[in-house]
Coordinates of N, CA and C and ligand atoms in Angstrom, one line a residue:
X1100 N 182.6 146.9 8.1 CA 182.8 145.4 8.2 C 183.6 144.9 7.0
X1101 N 184.7 144.2 7.4 CA 185.6 143.7 6.3 C 185.4 142.2 6.3
X1102 N 185.4 141.6 5.1 CA 185.1 140.2 4.9 C 186.2 139.6 4.1
X1103 N 186.8 138.5 4.6 CA 187.9 137.8 3.9 C 187.4 136.3 3.7
X1104 N 187.4 135.9 2.4 CA 187.0 134.5 2.1 C 188.1 133.7 1.5
X1105 N 188.2 132.5 2.0 CA 189.2 131.5 1.5 C 188.6 130.3 1.1
X1106 N 189.3 129.5 0.3 CA 188.7 128.3 -0.3 C 188.2 127.3 0.7
X1107 N 189.1 127.0 1.7 CA 188.8 126.0 2.7 C 188.8 126.5 4.1
X1108 N 188.2 125.7 5.0 CA 188.3 126.1 6.4 C 189.7 126.2 6.9
X1109 N 190.5 125.2 6.4 CA 192.0 125.2 6.8 C 192.7 126.5 6.4
X1110 N 192.4 126.9 5.1 CA 193.1 128.1 4.7 C 192.6 129.3 5.5
X1111 N 191.3 129.3 5.8 CA 190.7 130.4 6.6 C 191.4 130.5 8.0
X1112 N 191.6 129.3 8.6 CA 192.2 129.2 9.9 C 193.7 129.8 9.8
X1113 N 194.4 129.3 8.8 CA 195.8 129.9 8.6 C 195.8 131.4 8.5
X1114 N 194.8 131.9 7.7 CA 194.8 133.4 7.5 C 194.5 134.1 8.8
X1115 N 193.6 133.5 9.6 CA 193.2 134.2 10.8 C 194.3 134.2 11.8
X1116 N 195.0 133.0 11.9 CA 196.2 133.0 12.8 C 197.2 134.0 12.4
X1117 N 197.5 134.1 11.1 CA 198.5 135.0 10.6 C 198.1 136.5 10.9
X1118 N 196.8 136.7 10.8 CA 196.2 138.0 11.0 C 196.5 138.4 12.5
X1119 N 196.2 137.5 13.4 CA 196.4 137.8 14.8 C 197.9 137.9 15.2
X1120 N 198.7 137.1 14.6 CA 200.2 137.2 14.8 C 200.7 138.6 14.2
X1121 N 200.1 138.9 13.1 CA 200.5 140.2 12.5 C 200.1 141.4 13.4
X1122 N 198.9 141.3 13.9 CA 198.4 142.4 14.9 C 199.4 142.6 16.0
X1123 N 199.9 141.5 16.5 CA 200.8 141.5 17.7 C 202.2 142.0 17.2
X1124 N 202.5 141.6 16.0 CA 203.9 142.0 15.4 C 204.0 143.5 15.2
X1125 N 202.8 144.1 14.9 CA 202.9 145.6 14.6 C 203.0 146.4 15.9
X1126 N 202.7 145.8 17.0 CA 202.9 146.5 18.3 C 203.7 145.6 19.2
X1127 N 205.0 145.5 19.0 CA 205.8 144.6 19.7 C 206.0 144.8 21.2
X1128 N 205.6 145.9 21.7 CA 205.7 146.1 23.2 C 204.4 146.0 23.9
X1129 N 203.3 145.6 23.1 CA 202.0 145.6 23.7 C 201.5 144.2 24.2
X1130 N 200.8 144.2 25.3 CA 200.1 143.0 25.7 C 198.8 142.9 25.1
X1131 N 198.4 141.8 24.5 CA 197.1 141.7 23.8 C 196.1 140.9 24.6
X1132 N 195.0 141.4 24.7 CA 193.9 140.8 25.4 C 192.9 140.2 24.4
X1133 N 192.8 138.9 24.4 CA 191.9 138.2 23.4 C 190.8 137.4 24.2
X1134 N 189.6 137.4 23.6 CA 188.6 136.5 24.1 C 188.2 135.6 23.0
X1135 N 188.2 134.3 23.3 CA 187.9 133.3 22.3 C 186.5 132.6 22.6
X1136 N 185.8 132.3 21.5 CA 184.6 131.5 21.5 C 185.0 130.0 21.5
X1137 N 184.0 129.2 21.7 CA 184.2 127.8 21.6 C 183.5 127.2 20.4
X1138 N 183.0 126.0 20.6 CA 182.4 125.3 19.5 C 183.4 124.6 18.7
X1139 N 183.0 124.0 17.6 CA 183.9 123.1 16.8 C 184.8 123.9 15.8
X1140 N 184.3 125.1 15.3 CA 185.1 125.8 14.3 C 186.5 126.2 14.9
X1141 N 186.6 126.8 16.1 CA 187.9 127.2 16.5 C 188.9 126.1 16.8
X1142 N 188.4 124.9 17.0 CA 189.3 123.7 17.3 C 190.3 123.5 16.1
X1143 N 189.8 123.7 14.9 CA 190.7 123.6 13.8 C 191.8 124.6 13.8
X1144 N 191.4 125.8 14.2 CA 192.4 126.9 14.3 C 193.4 126.6 15.4
X1145 N 192.9 126.1 16.6 CA 193.8 125.9 17.7 C 194.9 124.8 17.3
X1146 N 194.4 123.8 16.6 CA 195.3 122.6 16.3 C 196.4 123.1 15.3
X1147 N 196.0 123.9 14.3 CA 196.9 124.4 13.3 C 197.9 125.4 14.0
X1148 N 197.4 126.2 14.9 CA 198.2 127.2 15.6 C 199.3 126.5 16.4
X1149 N 198.9 125.5 17.1 CA 199.9 124.7 18.0 C 200.9 124.0 17.1
X1150 N 200.5 123.5 16.0 CA 201.4 122.7 15.2 C 202.3 123.5 14.2
X1151 N 201.8 124.6 13.7 CA 202.5 125.3 12.6 C 202.9 126.7 13.0
X1152 N 202.5 127.3 14.1 CA 202.8 128.7 14.4 C 203.4 128.9 15.8
X1153 N 203.7 127.8 16.4 CA 204.2 127.8 17.8 C 205.4 128.8 18.0
X1154 N 206.3 128.6 17.1 CA 207.6 129.4 17.3 C 207.5 130.9 16.9
X1155 N 206.4 131.2 16.2 CA 206.3 132.6 15.7 C 205.3 133.4 16.4
X1156 N 204.7 132.8 17.4 CA 203.6 133.5 18.2 C 204.2 134.0 19.5
X1157 N 204.0 135.3 19.8 CA 204.5 135.9 21.1 C 203.5 135.5 22.2
X1158 N 203.5 134.2 22.6 CA 202.6 133.7 23.6 C 202.5 134.6 24.9
X1159 N 203.7 135.0 25.3 CA 203.8 135.7 26.6 C 203.2 137.1 26.5
X1160 N 202.9 137.6 25.3 CA 202.3 138.9 25.2 C 200.8 138.7 25.0
X1161 N 200.3 137.5 25.2 CA 198.8 137.3 25.0 C 198.2 137.0 26.4
X1162 N 197.0 137.5 26.6 CA 196.2 137.2 27.7 C 194.9 136.6 27.2
X1163 N 194.6 135.4 27.7 CA 193.5 134.6 27.1 C 192.3 134.6 27.9
X1164 N 191.2 135.0 27.4 CA 189.9 135.0 28.1 C 188.9 134.3 27.2
X1165 N 187.7 134.1 27.7 CA 186.6 133.4 26.9 C 185.4 134.3 26.6
X1166 N 184.9 134.2 25.5 CA 183.6 134.8 25.1 C 182.5 134.2 25.9
X1167 N 182.5 132.9 25.9 CA 181.4 132.1 26.5 C 181.9 130.7 26.9
X1168 N 181.1 130.1 27.8 CA 181.5 128.8 28.3 C 180.2 128.0 28.6
X1169 N 180.3 126.7 28.4 CA 179.2 125.8 28.8 C 179.4 125.5 30.3
X1170 N 178.4 125.5 31.0 CA 178.5 125.2 32.4 C 178.7 123.7 32.7
X1171 N 179.9 123.3 32.4 CA 180.4 122.0 32.6 C 181.8 122.0 33.2
X1172 N 182.3 121.0 33.8 CA 183.7 121.0 34.3 C 184.7 121.1 33.1
X1173 N 185.9 121.6 33.4 CA 186.9 121.8 32.3 C 187.2 120.4 31.6
X1174 N 187.1 119.3 32.4 CA 187.4 118.0 31.8 C 186.4 117.5 30.8
X1175 N 185.2 118.2 30.8 CA 184.1 117.7 30.0 C 184.4 118.1 28.5
X1176 N 184.1 117.2 27.6 CA 184.5 117.4 26.2 C 183.7 118.7 25.6
X1177 N 182.7 119.1 26.3 CA 181.9 120.3 25.9 C 182.6 121.6 26.3
X1178 N 183.6 121.5 27.2 CA 184.2 122.7 27.8 C 185.0 123.5 26.7
X1179 N 184.7 124.7 26.5 CA 185.4 125.6 25.6 C 186.9 125.8 26.1
X1180 N 187.0 126.0 27.4 CA 188.3 126.1 28.0 C 189.1 124.8 27.9
X1181 N 188.4 123.7 28.2 CA 189.1 122.4 28.2 C 189.6 122.1 26.8
X1182 N 188.8 122.5 25.8 CA 189.2 122.2 24.4 C 190.4 123.0 24.0
X1183 N 190.3 124.3 24.3 CA 191.5 125.2 23.9 C 192.8 124.8 24.7
X1184 N 192.6 124.4 26.0 CA 193.8 124.0 26.7 C 194.4 122.8 26.1
X1185 N 193.6 121.8 25.8 CA 194.0 120.5 25.2 C 194.7 120.7 23.9
X1186 N 194.0 121.5 23.0 CA 194.5 121.6 21.6 C 195.6 122.6 21.4
X1187 N 195.6 123.7 22.3 CA 196.6 124.8 22.0 C 197.4 125.1 23.3
X1188 N 196.8 125.5 24.3 CA 197.5 126.1 25.5 C 198.5 125.2 26.1
X1189 N 198.2 123.9 26.3 CA 199.1 122.9 26.8 C 200.2 122.6 25.8
X1190 N 199.8 122.7 24.5 CA 200.8 122.3 23.4 C 201.9 123.4 23.3
X1191 N 201.6 124.6 23.6 CA 202.6 125.7 23.5 C 203.1 126.2 24.8
X1192 N 202.7 125.5 25.9 CA 203.3 125.9 27.2 C 202.9 127.3 27.6
X1193 N 201.6 127.7 27.3 CA 201.1 129.0 27.7 C 201.1 129.1 29.2
X1194 N 201.8 130.1 29.8 CA 201.8 130.2 31.3 C 200.4 130.3 31.9
X1195 N 200.1 129.6 32.9 CA 198.8 129.7 33.6 C 198.3 131.1 33.9
X1196 N 199.3 131.9 34.3 CA 198.9 133.2 34.8 C 198.4 134.1 33.7
X1197 N 198.6 133.7 32.5 CA 198.1 134.5 31.3 C 196.7 134.0 30.8
X1198 N 196.2 133.0 31.5 CA 194.9 132.3 31.0 C 193.9 132.5 32.1
X1199 N 192.7 133.0 31.6 CA 191.6 133.3 32.6 C 190.3 132.6 32.2
X1200 N 190.2 131.4 32.6 CA 189.0 130.6 32.2 C 187.8 131.0 32.9
X1201 N 186.6 130.8 32.3 CA 185.3 130.8 33.0 C 185.2 129.5 33.6
X1202 N 184.8 129.5 34.9 CA 184.8 128.2 35.7 C 183.4 127.5 35.4
X1203 N 183.4 126.6 34.5 CA 182.1 126.0 34.1 C 181.4 125.2 35.2
X1204 N 182.3 124.8 36.1 CA 181.7 123.9 37.2 C 181.0 124.7 38.3
X1205 N 181.2 126.0 38.3 CA 180.6 126.8 39.4 C 179.2 127.2 39.1
X1206 N 178.4 127.5 40.1 CA 177.0 127.9 39.9 C 176.9 129.1 38.9
X1207 N 176.2 129.0 37.8 CA 176.2 130.0 36.7 C 176.1 131.4 37.1
X1208 N 175.1 131.8 37.8 CA 174.9 133.2 38.1 C 176.1 133.8 38.9
X1209 N 176.6 133.0 39.9 CA 177.7 133.5 40.7 C 179.0 133.6 39.8
X1210 N 179.1 132.6 38.9 CA 180.3 132.6 38.0 C 180.2 133.8 37.0
X1211 N 179.1 134.1 36.5 CA 178.9 135.2 35.6 C 179.3 136.5 36.3
X1212 N 179.0 136.6 37.6 CA 179.4 137.8 38.4 C 180.9 137.8 38.6
X1213 N 181.4 136.6 39.0 CA 182.9 136.6 39.3 C 183.7 136.9 38.0
X1214 N 183.2 136.3 36.9 CA 184.0 136.6 35.7 C 183.9 138.0 35.2
X1215 N 182.7 138.6 35.4 CA 182.5 140.0 35.0 C 183.5 140.9 35.8
X1216 N 183.6 140.6 37.1 CA 184.5 141.4 38.0 C 185.9 141.1 37.6
X1217 N 186.3 139.9 37.3 CA 187.7 139.6 36.8 C 188.0 140.4 35.6
X1218 N 187.1 140.3 34.6 CA 187.4 141.0 33.3 C 187.5 142.5 33.5
X1219 N 186.6 143.0 34.3 CA 186.6 144.5 34.6 C 187.9 144.9 35.3
X1220 N 188.5 144.0 36.1 CA 189.7 144.4 36.9 C 191.0 144.0 36.2
X1221 N 190.9 143.3 35.1 CA 192.2 142.9 34.5 C 192.3 143.3 33.0
X1222 N 191.2 143.6 32.3 CA 191.3 144.0 30.9 C 191.4 145.5 30.9
X1223 N 192.3 146.1 30.2 CA 192.4 147.6 30.1 C 191.2 148.2 29.6
X1224 N 190.9 149.4 30.2 CA 189.7 150.2 29.9 C 190.0 151.0 28.6
X1225 N 188.9 151.2 27.8 CA 189.0 152.1 26.7 C 187.6 152.7 26.6
X1226 N 187.6 154.1 26.7 CA 186.4 154.8 26.8 C 185.6 154.3 28.0
X1227 N 186.3 154.0 29.1 CA 185.6 153.7 30.3 C 185.2 152.2 30.5
X1228 N 185.4 151.4 29.5 CA 184.9 150.0 29.6 C 186.1 149.1 29.3
X1229 N 186.1 147.9 29.8 CA 187.1 146.9 29.5 C 187.0 146.6 28.0
X1230 N 188.1 146.7 27.3 CA 188.1 146.6 25.8 C 189.1 145.5 25.4
X1231 N 188.6 144.4 25.0 CA 189.5 143.4 24.4 C 190.1 143.9 23.1
X1232 N 191.3 143.5 22.8 CA 191.9 143.9 21.6 C 191.3 143.1 20.4
X1233 N 190.8 141.9 20.7 CA 190.0 141.2 19.7 C 189.2 140.2 20.4
X1234 N 187.9 140.1 20.0 CA 187.0 139.1 20.5 C 186.7 138.2 19.3
X1235 N 187.0 136.9 19.4 CA 186.8 136.0 18.3 C 185.4 135.3 18.5
X1236 N 184.6 135.5 17.5 CA 183.2 135.0 17.6 C 183.0 133.9 16.5
X1237 N 182.1 133.0 16.9 CA 181.6 132.1 15.8 C 180.1 132.5 15.6
X1238 N 179.4 131.7 14.9 CA 178.0 131.9 14.7 C 177.3 130.6 14.5
X1239 N 176.2 130.3 15.2 CA 175.5 129.1 15.0 C 174.6 129.2 13.7
X1240 N 174.2 128.1 13.2 CA 173.3 128.2 12.0 C 172.0 128.8 12.3
X1241 N 171.7 128.9 13.6 CA 170.4 129.6 14.0 C 170.6 131.1 14.2
X1242 N 171.9 131.5 14.0 CA 172.1 133.0 14.1 C 172.6 133.4 15.5
X1243 N 172.9 132.4 16.4 CA 173.4 132.8 17.7 C 174.9 133.1 17.6
X1244 N 175.4 133.9 18.6 CA 176.8 134.1 18.8 C 177.0 134.4 20.3
X1245 N 178.2 134.1 20.7 CA 178.5 134.3 22.2 C 177.5 133.6 23.1
X1246 N 177.0 132.5 22.7 CA 175.9 131.8 23.4 C 174.7 132.7 23.7
X1247 N 174.5 133.7 22.9 CA 173.3 134.5 22.9 C 172.4 134.0 21.8
X1248 N 171.4 133.3 22.1 CA 170.5 132.6 21.1 C 169.4 133.5 20.7
X1249 N 168.8 133.2 19.6 CA 167.6 134.0 19.2 C 166.5 133.9 20.3
X1250 N 166.0 135.1 20.6 CA 165.0 135.2 21.7 C 165.7 135.6 23.0
X1251 N 167.0 135.7 23.0 CA 167.7 136.1 24.2 C 168.4 137.5 23.9
X1252 N 167.8 138.2 22.9 CA 168.5 139.5 22.5 C 168.6 140.5 23.6
X1253 N 167.9 140.3 24.7 CA 168.1 141.2 25.9 C 169.5 141.3 26.4
X1254 N 170.2 140.1 26.1 CA 171.6 140.1 26.6 C 172.5 141.0 25.8
X1255 N 172.0 141.4 24.6 CA 172.8 142.3 23.8 C 172.8 143.7 24.4
X1256 N 171.9 144.0 25.3 CA 171.8 145.4 25.8 C 172.0 145.3 27.4
X1257 N 172.5 144.2 27.8 CA 172.8 144.0 29.3 C 174.0 144.9 29.7
X1258 N 173.9 145.5 30.9 CA 175.0 146.2 31.5 C 176.0 145.3 32.2
X1259 N 175.6 144.1 32.4 CA 176.5 143.1 33.0 C 177.4 142.5 32.0
X1260 N 178.7 142.5 32.2 CA 179.6 142.1 31.1 C 179.4 140.6 30.7
X1261 N 179.0 139.8 31.7 CA 178.7 138.4 31.4 C 177.4 138.0 32.1
X1262 N 176.6 137.2 31.5 CA 175.3 136.7 32.1 C 175.2 135.3 31.8
X1263 N 174.3 134.7 32.5 CA 174.0 133.3 32.2 C 173.0 133.2 31.0
X1264 N 173.2 132.3 30.1 CA 172.2 132.1 29.0 C 171.9 130.6 29.0
X1265 N 171.0 130.2 28.2 CA 170.6 128.8 28.2 C 170.5 128.4 26.7
X1266 N 171.1 127.3 26.4 CA 171.0 126.7 25.1 C 169.6 126.2 24.9
X1267 N 168.7 126.7 24.1 CA 167.3 126.3 24.0 C 167.1 124.9 23.5
X1268 N 168.1 124.4 22.9 CA 167.9 123.1 22.2 C 168.2 121.9 23.2
X1269 N 169.0 122.2 24.3 CA 169.2 121.1 25.2 C 169.2 121.6 26.7
X1270 N 168.8 122.8 26.9 CA 168.7 123.3 28.2 C 170.0 123.6 28.9
X1271 N 171.1 123.4 28.2 CA 172.4 123.6 28.8 C 172.7 125.0 29.2
X1272 N 173.0 125.2 30.5 CA 173.3 126.6 30.9 C 174.7 127.0 30.4
X1273 N 174.8 128.3 30.1 CA 176.1 128.8 29.6 C 176.3 130.2 30.3
X1274 N 177.6 130.6 30.2 CA 178.0 132.0 30.6 C 178.3 132.7 29.3
X1275 N 177.7 133.8 29.1 CA 177.9 134.5 27.8 C 178.3 136.0 28.0
X1276 N 179.3 136.4 27.1 CA 179.6 137.8 27.0 C 178.5 138.5 26.5
X1277 N 178.1 139.7 27.1 CA 176.9 140.4 26.6 C 177.4 141.6 25.8
X1278 N 176.4 142.3 25.3 CA 176.7 143.5 24.4 C 177.6 144.5 25.1
X1279 N 177.6 144.6 26.4 CA 178.4 145.6 27.0 C 179.9 145.4 26.8
X1280 N 180.3 144.2 26.5 CA 181.7 144.0 26.2 C 181.8 143.8 24.7
X1281 N 180.8 143.1 24.0 CA 180.9 142.9 22.6 C 181.1 144.2 21.9
X1282 N 180.3 145.2 22.3 CA 180.3 146.5 21.6 C 181.4 147.5 22.0
X1283 N 182.2 147.1 23.0 CA 183.3 148.0 23.4 C 184.6 147.4 23.0
X1284 N 184.6 146.2 22.4 CA 185.9 145.6 22.0 C 186.5 146.4 20.8
X1285 N 187.8 146.4 20.8 CA 188.5 147.2 19.7 C 188.2 146.5 18.4
X1286 N 188.0 145.2 18.4 CA 187.8 144.5 17.1 C 187.0 143.2 17.4
X1287 N 186.0 142.9 16.6 CA 185.3 141.6 16.6 C 185.7 140.9 15.4
X1288 N 186.1 139.6 15.5 CA 186.4 138.8 14.4 C 185.5 137.6 14.4
X1289 N 184.7 137.5 13.4 CA 183.9 136.3 13.2 C 184.7 135.3 12.4
X1290 N 184.7 134.1 12.8 CA 185.4 133.0 12.1 C 184.3 131.9 11.8
X1291 N 183.9 131.9 10.6 CA 182.7 131.1 10.3 C 183.0 130.2 9.0
X1292 N 182.8 128.9 9.2 CA 183.0 128.0 8.0 C 181.9 127.0 7.9
X1293 N 181.8 126.5 6.7 CA 180.8 125.4 6.4 C 179.5 125.9 5.8
X1294 N 179.0 125.0 4.9 CA 177.8 125.4 4.1 C 176.6 125.6 4.9
X1295 N 176.6 125.0 6.1 CA 175.4 125.2 7.0 C 175.3 126.6 7.6
X1296 N 176.4 127.3 7.4 CA 176.5 128.7 7.9 C 176.2 129.8 6.8
X1297 N 176.0 129.3 5.6 CA 175.8 130.3 4.5 C 174.7 131.3 4.7
X1298 N 173.6 130.8 5.3 CA 172.4 131.7 5.5 C 172.7 132.7 6.6
X1299 N 173.3 132.3 7.7 CA 173.6 133.2 8.7 C 174.6 134.3 8.2
X1300 N 175.6 133.8 7.4 CA 176.5 134.8 6.8 C 175.8 135.8 5.9
X1301 N 174.9 135.3 5.1 CA 174.1 136.2 4.3 C 173.4 137.2 5.2
X1302 N 172.8 136.8 6.3 CA 172.1 137.7 7.2 C 173.1 138.7 7.8
X1303 N 174.3 138.2 8.1 CA 175.3 139.1 8.7 C 175.7 140.2 7.6
X1304 N 175.9 139.7 6.4 CA 176.4 140.7 5.4 C 175.3 141.6 4.9
X1305 N 174.0 141.1 4.8 CA 173.0 141.9 4.2 C 172.0 142.6 5.1
X1306 N 171.6 142.0 6.2 CA 170.5 142.6 6.9 C 171.0 143.2 8.2
X1307 N 171.3 142.4 9.2 CA 171.8 143.0 10.5 C 170.8 142.9 11.6
X1308 N 169.5 142.7 11.3 CA 168.6 142.6 12.4 C 167.9 141.2 12.6
X1309 N 168.5 140.2 11.9 CA 167.9 138.9 12.0 C 168.9 138.0 12.8
X1310 N 168.7 138.0 14.1 CA 169.5 137.1 15.0 C 170.7 137.8 15.6
X1311 N 171.1 137.3 16.7 CA 172.2 138.0 17.5 C 173.5 138.2 16.7
X1312 N 173.9 137.2 15.9 CA 175.2 137.3 15.2 C 175.1 138.5 14.2
X1313 N 174.1 138.6 13.5 CA 173.9 139.6 12.5 C 173.8 141.0 13.2
X1314 N 173.1 141.0 14.2 CA 172.9 142.3 15.0 C 174.3 142.8 15.5
X1315 N 175.0 141.9 16.1 CA 176.3 142.3 16.6 C 177.2 142.8 15.5
X1316 N 177.2 142.0 14.4 CA 178.1 142.4 13.3 C 177.8 143.7 12.7
X1317 N 176.5 144.1 12.8 CA 176.1 145.4 12.2 C 176.1 146.5 13.2
X1318 N 176.2 146.3 14.5 CA 176.2 147.4 15.4 C 177.6 147.6 16.1
X1319 N 178.5 146.7 15.9 CA 179.9 146.9 16.4 C 180.7 147.8 15.5
X1320 N 181.7 148.4 16.0 CA 182.4 149.4 15.2 C 183.4 148.8 14.2
X1321 N 184.1 147.8 14.7 CA 185.2 147.3 13.9 C 185.1 145.7 13.8
X1322 N 184.5 145.3 12.7 CA 184.2 143.9 12.5 C 184.9 143.3 11.3
X1323 N 185.4 142.1 11.5 CA 186.1 141.4 10.4 C 185.5 140.0 10.3
X1324 N 185.2 139.5 9.1 CA 184.7 138.2 8.9 C 185.8 137.4 8.2
X1325 N 186.1 136.2 8.8 CA 187.0 135.3 8.2 C 186.1 134.1 7.8
X1326 N 185.9 133.8 6.5 CA 185.0 132.8 6.0 C 185.6 131.9 5.1
X1327 N 185.1 130.7 5.1 CA 185.5 129.8 3.9 C 184.5 129.9 2.8
X1328 N 184.8 129.4 1.7 CA 183.9 129.6 0.5 C 182.5 129.1 0.7
X1329 N 182.4 127.9 1.5 CA 181.1 127.4 1.7 C 180.2 128.3 2.6
X1330 N 180.8 128.8 3.6 CA 180.0 129.8 4.5 C 179.8 131.1 3.7
X1331 N 180.7 131.4 2.9 CA 180.6 132.7 2.1 C 179.6 132.6 1.0
X1332 N 179.1 131.3 0.8 CA 178.1 131.1 -0.3 C 178.7 131.1 -1.7
X1333 N 180.1 130.9 -1.8 CA 180.7 130.9 -3.1 C 180.8 129.5 -3.6
Ligands
6PG451 C1 179.9 127.8 21.9 C2 180.3 128.9 21.0 C3 179.2 129.3 20.1 C4 179.8 129.1 18.7 C5 178.7 128.8 17.7 C6 179.3 128.1 16.5 O1 180.2 127.8 23.0 O2 179.2 127.0 21.3 O3 181.0 129.9 21.6 O4 178.8 130.6 20.2 O5 180.6 130.2 18.3 O6 177.8 127.9 18.3 O7 179.8 126.9 16.9 P1 180.5 125.9 15.8 O8 181.8 126.5 15.6 O9 180.5 124.6 16.6 O10 179.6 125.8 14.6

């Protein structure tokens, strides 16, 4: 597990964007399959990416998927797809055919199955499983990640690539990437900022069995943490 800490969330976002662009620059003939999480943290990165790195990003060599989605229409402010489309994808003219949203408006169980089939048929296999080049994760202050909340750890050992989960705080249904894809990704990148995340980051760095985010970080092969000083407890 590699950890990188920067003074501010903005600096951390810049570093992560440059890291992803660098990954793609080192393999100039490769198509990169990325899965993004939602929530508020990535919004800062999307905004900076669109405004400051548009010309230096090989957009056409990227395939955009989601880690998780709230079961709401894309127009809803809660939509992870809607947020990324508004802040980044529309701003940089990302071709539709390279973007594979989870359809939040569809019945959750059916959509989890549809999206699982889509990912299995479009993301290249590695060791027999669809393997994203990078899965970008956040972490809730309760220790959840990929919309897998504490108490829903069975999703970490599910054979279904995506399953429905439920936000226990408001009952909102979600579609969540399960352990079967999290643990076969070539790289997991946690992007965590803010002092309210310091405890979950300590769990991730020190223990590994307290909460889904810590468990994933400790049981995946190639994990990188991009943190600001507040989340890093500095
Ligand atoms: C979501 C996210 C979720 C997120 C954490 C952190 O759909 O909410 O994918 O798993 O990563 O909740 O969210 P914040 O960045 O808003 O703190």
